[in-house]
Amino acid sequence: IAAALASLPTVEFRRNRHELLPKGKKLLDEVAAIMTMYPLVHMLVNGHTVNADKLALAQARAEECARYLTDRGIDPSRLETCGVHSDKMATEFVPLTGADTVEN
């Protein structure tokens, strides 16, 4: 599952907002499908920002991704969110726990 998530492009948002763009929604639909196939996996959703002054925006973006996933049937207890300062502008999905994280 980690490889499948790592191969996905970044979630896209409106500039300086936490509103998802259509491409971002399409990507999150893929994440929801993957999580549905692996029901034991818990996920950390990291929202990144290159500007340390915009950590609240990074957190809001991570939370928006989690909300979108729960609206698609993913149990919110399987999701954690974090806004982080980084040298890249991205949203990433990191498997935390679950027997299904072991790859065959």
PDB file of C-alpha atoms in Angstrom:
ATOM      1  CA  ILE A   1       0.000   0.000   0.000  1.00  0.00           C
ATOM      2  CA  ALA A   2       2.866   2.405   0.712  1.00  0.00           C
ATOM      3  CA  ALA A   3       4.128   2.036  -2.857  1.00  0.00           C
ATOM      4  CA  ALA A   4       0.640   2.613  -4.267  1.00  0.00           C
ATOM      5  CA  LEU A   5       0.225   5.801  -2.259  1.00  0.00           C
ATOM      6  CA  ALA A   6       3.734   7.062  -3.003  1.00  0.00           C
ATOM      7  CA  SER A   7       3.097   6.797  -6.740  1.00  0.00           C
ATOM      8  CA  LEU A   8       0.111   9.154  -6.587  1.00  0.00           C
ATOM      9  CA  PRO A   9       0.546  12.817  -7.561  1.00  0.00           C
ATOM     10  CA  THR A  10      -0.057  15.572  -5.016  1.00  0.00           C
ATOM     11  CA  VAL A  11      -3.533  16.766  -4.058  1.00  0.00           C
ATOM     12  CA  GLU A  12      -4.295  20.129  -5.638  1.00  0.00           C
ATOM     13  CA  PHE A  13      -5.975  23.052  -3.855  1.00  0.00           C
ATOM     14  CA  ARG A  14      -6.936  26.600  -4.747  1.00  0.00           C
ATOM     15  CA  ARG A  15      -4.031  28.964  -4.172  1.00  0.00           C
ATOM     16  CA  ASN A  16      -3.728  30.004  -0.504  1.00  0.00           C
ATOM     17  CA  ARG A  17      -6.922  28.094   0.383  1.00  0.00           C
ATOM     18  CA  HIS A  18      -7.903  24.652   1.546  1.00  0.00           C
ATOM     19  CA  GLU A  19     -10.546  24.227  -1.181  1.00  0.00           C
ATOM     20  CA  LEU A  20      -9.907  21.090  -3.233  1.00  0.00           C
ATOM     21  CA  LEU A  21      -9.583  21.373  -7.007  1.00  0.00           C
ATOM     22  CA  PRO A  22     -11.196  18.701  -9.239  1.00  0.00           C
ATOM     23  CA  LYS A  23      -7.840  16.938  -9.742  1.00  0.00           C
ATOM     24  CA  GLY A  24      -7.425  16.784  -5.971  1.00  0.00           C
ATOM     25  CA  LYS A  25     -10.851  15.227  -5.553  1.00  0.00           C
ATOM     26  CA  LYS A  26     -10.082  12.633  -8.205  1.00  0.00           C
ATOM     27  CA  LEU A  27      -6.863  11.717  -6.434  1.00  0.00           C
ATOM     28  CA  LEU A  28      -8.635  11.425  -3.076  1.00  0.00           C
ATOM     29  CA  ASP A  29     -11.180   9.106  -4.697  1.00  0.00           C
ATOM     30  CA  GLU A  30      -8.211   6.844  -5.545  1.00  0.00           C
ATOM     31  CA  VAL A  31      -6.927   7.051  -1.961  1.00  0.00           C
ATOM     32  CA  ALA A  32     -10.408   6.152  -0.662  1.00  0.00           C
ATOM     33  CA  ALA A  33     -10.513   3.140  -2.989  1.00  0.00           C
ATOM     34  CA  ILE A  34      -7.105   1.973  -1.757  1.00  0.00           C
ATOM     35  CA  MET A  35      -8.124   2.412   1.876  1.00  0.00           C
ATOM     36  CA  THR A  36     -11.346   0.501   1.227  1.00  0.00           C
ATOM     37  CA  MET A  37      -9.296  -2.418  -0.121  1.00  0.00           C
ATOM     38  CA  TYR A  38      -7.079  -2.337   3.008  1.00  0.00           C
ATOM     39  CA  PRO A  39      -9.503  -1.811   5.913  1.00  0.00           C
ATOM     40  CA  LEU A  40      -6.915  -2.345   8.658  1.00  0.00           C
ATOM     41  CA  VAL A  41      -4.690   0.521   7.522  1.00  0.00           C
ATOM     42  CA  HIS A  42      -4.637   3.781   9.443  1.00  0.00           C
ATOM     43  CA  MET A  43      -3.307   6.788   7.568  1.00  0.00           C
ATOM     44  CA  LEU A  44      -1.459   9.978   8.425  1.00  0.00           C
ATOM     45  CA  VAL A  45      -2.391  12.806   6.046  1.00  0.00           C
ATOM     46  CA  ASN A  46       0.398  15.395   5.949  1.00  0.00           C
ATOM     47  CA  GLY A  47      -0.349  18.798   4.491  1.00  0.00           C
ATOM     48  CA  HIS A  48       2.907  20.546   3.558  1.00  0.00           C
ATOM     49  CA  THR A  49       3.708  24.213   3.168  1.00  0.00           C
ATOM     50  CA  VAL A  50       6.950  25.845   2.099  1.00  0.00           C
ATOM     51  CA  ASN A  51       6.055  28.927   4.154  1.00  0.00           C
ATOM     52  CA  ALA A  52       6.425  28.430   7.923  1.00  0.00           C
ATOM     53  CA  ASP A  53       3.905  31.250   8.461  1.00  0.00           C
ATOM     54  CA  LYS A  54       1.190  29.180   6.773  1.00  0.00           C
ATOM     55  CA  LEU A  55       1.173  26.079   8.975  1.00  0.00           C
ATOM     56  CA  ALA A  56      -2.522  26.665   9.704  1.00  0.00           C
ATOM     57  CA  LEU A  57      -3.207  26.392   5.957  1.00  0.00           C
ATOM     58  CA  ALA A  58      -1.196  23.166   5.749  1.00  0.00           C
ATOM     59  CA  GLN A  59      -3.216  21.733   8.657  1.00  0.00           C
ATOM     60  CA  ALA A  60      -6.514  22.880   7.101  1.00  0.00           C
ATOM     61  CA  ARG A  61      -5.579  21.177   3.823  1.00  0.00           C
ATOM     62  CA  ALA A  62      -4.745  17.926   5.610  1.00  0.00           C
ATOM     63  CA  GLU A  63      -8.063  18.123   7.472  1.00  0.00           C
ATOM     64  CA  GLU A  64      -9.941  18.818   4.235  1.00  0.00           C
ATOM     65  CA  CYS A  65      -8.424  15.671   2.719  1.00  0.00           C
ATOM     66  CA  ALA A  66      -9.469  13.655   5.765  1.00  0.00           C
ATOM     67  CA  ARG A  67     -12.995  15.110   5.613  1.00  0.00           C
ATOM     68  CA  TYR A  68     -13.260  14.216   1.938  1.00  0.00           C
ATOM     69  CA  LEU A  69     -12.165  10.647   2.678  1.00  0.00           C
ATOM     70  CA  THR A  70     -14.660  10.266   5.533  1.00  0.00           C
ATOM     71  CA  ASP A  71     -17.394  11.552   3.226  1.00  0.00           C
ATOM     72  CA  ARG A  72     -16.466   8.598   0.997  1.00  0.00           C
ATOM     73  CA  GLY A  73     -16.939   6.060   3.779  1.00  0.00           C
ATOM     74  CA  ILE A  74     -13.506   5.949   5.410  1.00  0.00           C
ATOM     75  CA  ASP A  75     -13.854   5.752   9.200  1.00  0.00           C
ATOM     76  CA  PRO A  76     -12.385   8.953  10.693  1.00  0.00           C
ATOM     77  CA  SER A  77     -10.656   6.897  13.390  1.00  0.00           C
ATOM     78  CA  ARG A  78      -8.386   5.560  10.605  1.00  0.00           C
ATOM     79  CA  LEU A  79      -7.097   9.048   9.763  1.00  0.00           C
ATOM     80  CA  GLU A  80      -4.721  11.456  11.471  1.00  0.00           C
ATOM     81  CA  THR A  81      -3.791  14.865  10.100  1.00  0.00           C
ATOM     82  CA  CYS A  82      -0.734  17.054  10.400  1.00  0.00           C
ATOM     83  CA  GLY A  83       0.322  20.347   8.856  1.00  0.00           C
ATOM     84  CA  VAL A  84       4.079  20.561   8.357  1.00  0.00           C
ATOM     85  CA  HIS A  85       6.690  22.990   7.056  1.00  0.00           C
ATOM     86  CA  SER A  86       8.721  21.405   4.274  1.00  0.00           C
ATOM     87  CA  ASP A  87      10.767  22.256   1.215  1.00  0.00           C
ATOM     88  CA  LYS A  88       7.989  20.855  -0.972  1.00  0.00           C
ATOM     89  CA  MET A  89       4.365  21.836  -1.451  1.00  0.00           C
ATOM     90  CA  ALA A  90       2.449  18.588  -1.295  1.00  0.00           C
ATOM     91  CA  THR A  91      -0.003  16.439   0.543  1.00  0.00           C
ATOM     92  CA  GLU A  92       1.201  12.968   1.390  1.00  0.00           C
ATOM     93  CA  PHE A  93      -0.426   9.854   2.765  1.00  0.00           C
ATOM     94  CA  VAL A  94       1.587   7.683   5.137  1.00  0.00           C
ATOM     95  CA  PRO A  95       0.341   4.261   6.277  1.00  0.00           C
ATOM     96  CA  LEU A  96       0.581   4.089  10.078  1.00  0.00           C
ATOM     97  CA  THR A  97      -0.673   0.678  11.169  1.00  0.00           C
ATOM     98  CA  GLY A  98      -2.433  -2.397   9.892  1.00  0.00           C
ATOM     99  CA  ALA A  99      -1.546  -5.886   8.768  1.00  0.00           C
ATOM    100  CA  ASP A 100      -2.403  -4.847   5.233  1.00  0.00           C
ATOM    101  CA  THR A 101       0.667  -2.589   5.048  1.00  0.00           C
ATOM    102  CA  VAL A 102       2.855  -5.639   4.435  1.00  0.00           C
ATOM    103  CA  GLU A 103       3.453  -5.996   0.715  1.00  0.00           C
ATOM    104  CA  ASN A 104       3.484  -9.389  -0.991  1.00  0.00           C
TER     105      ASN A 104
END
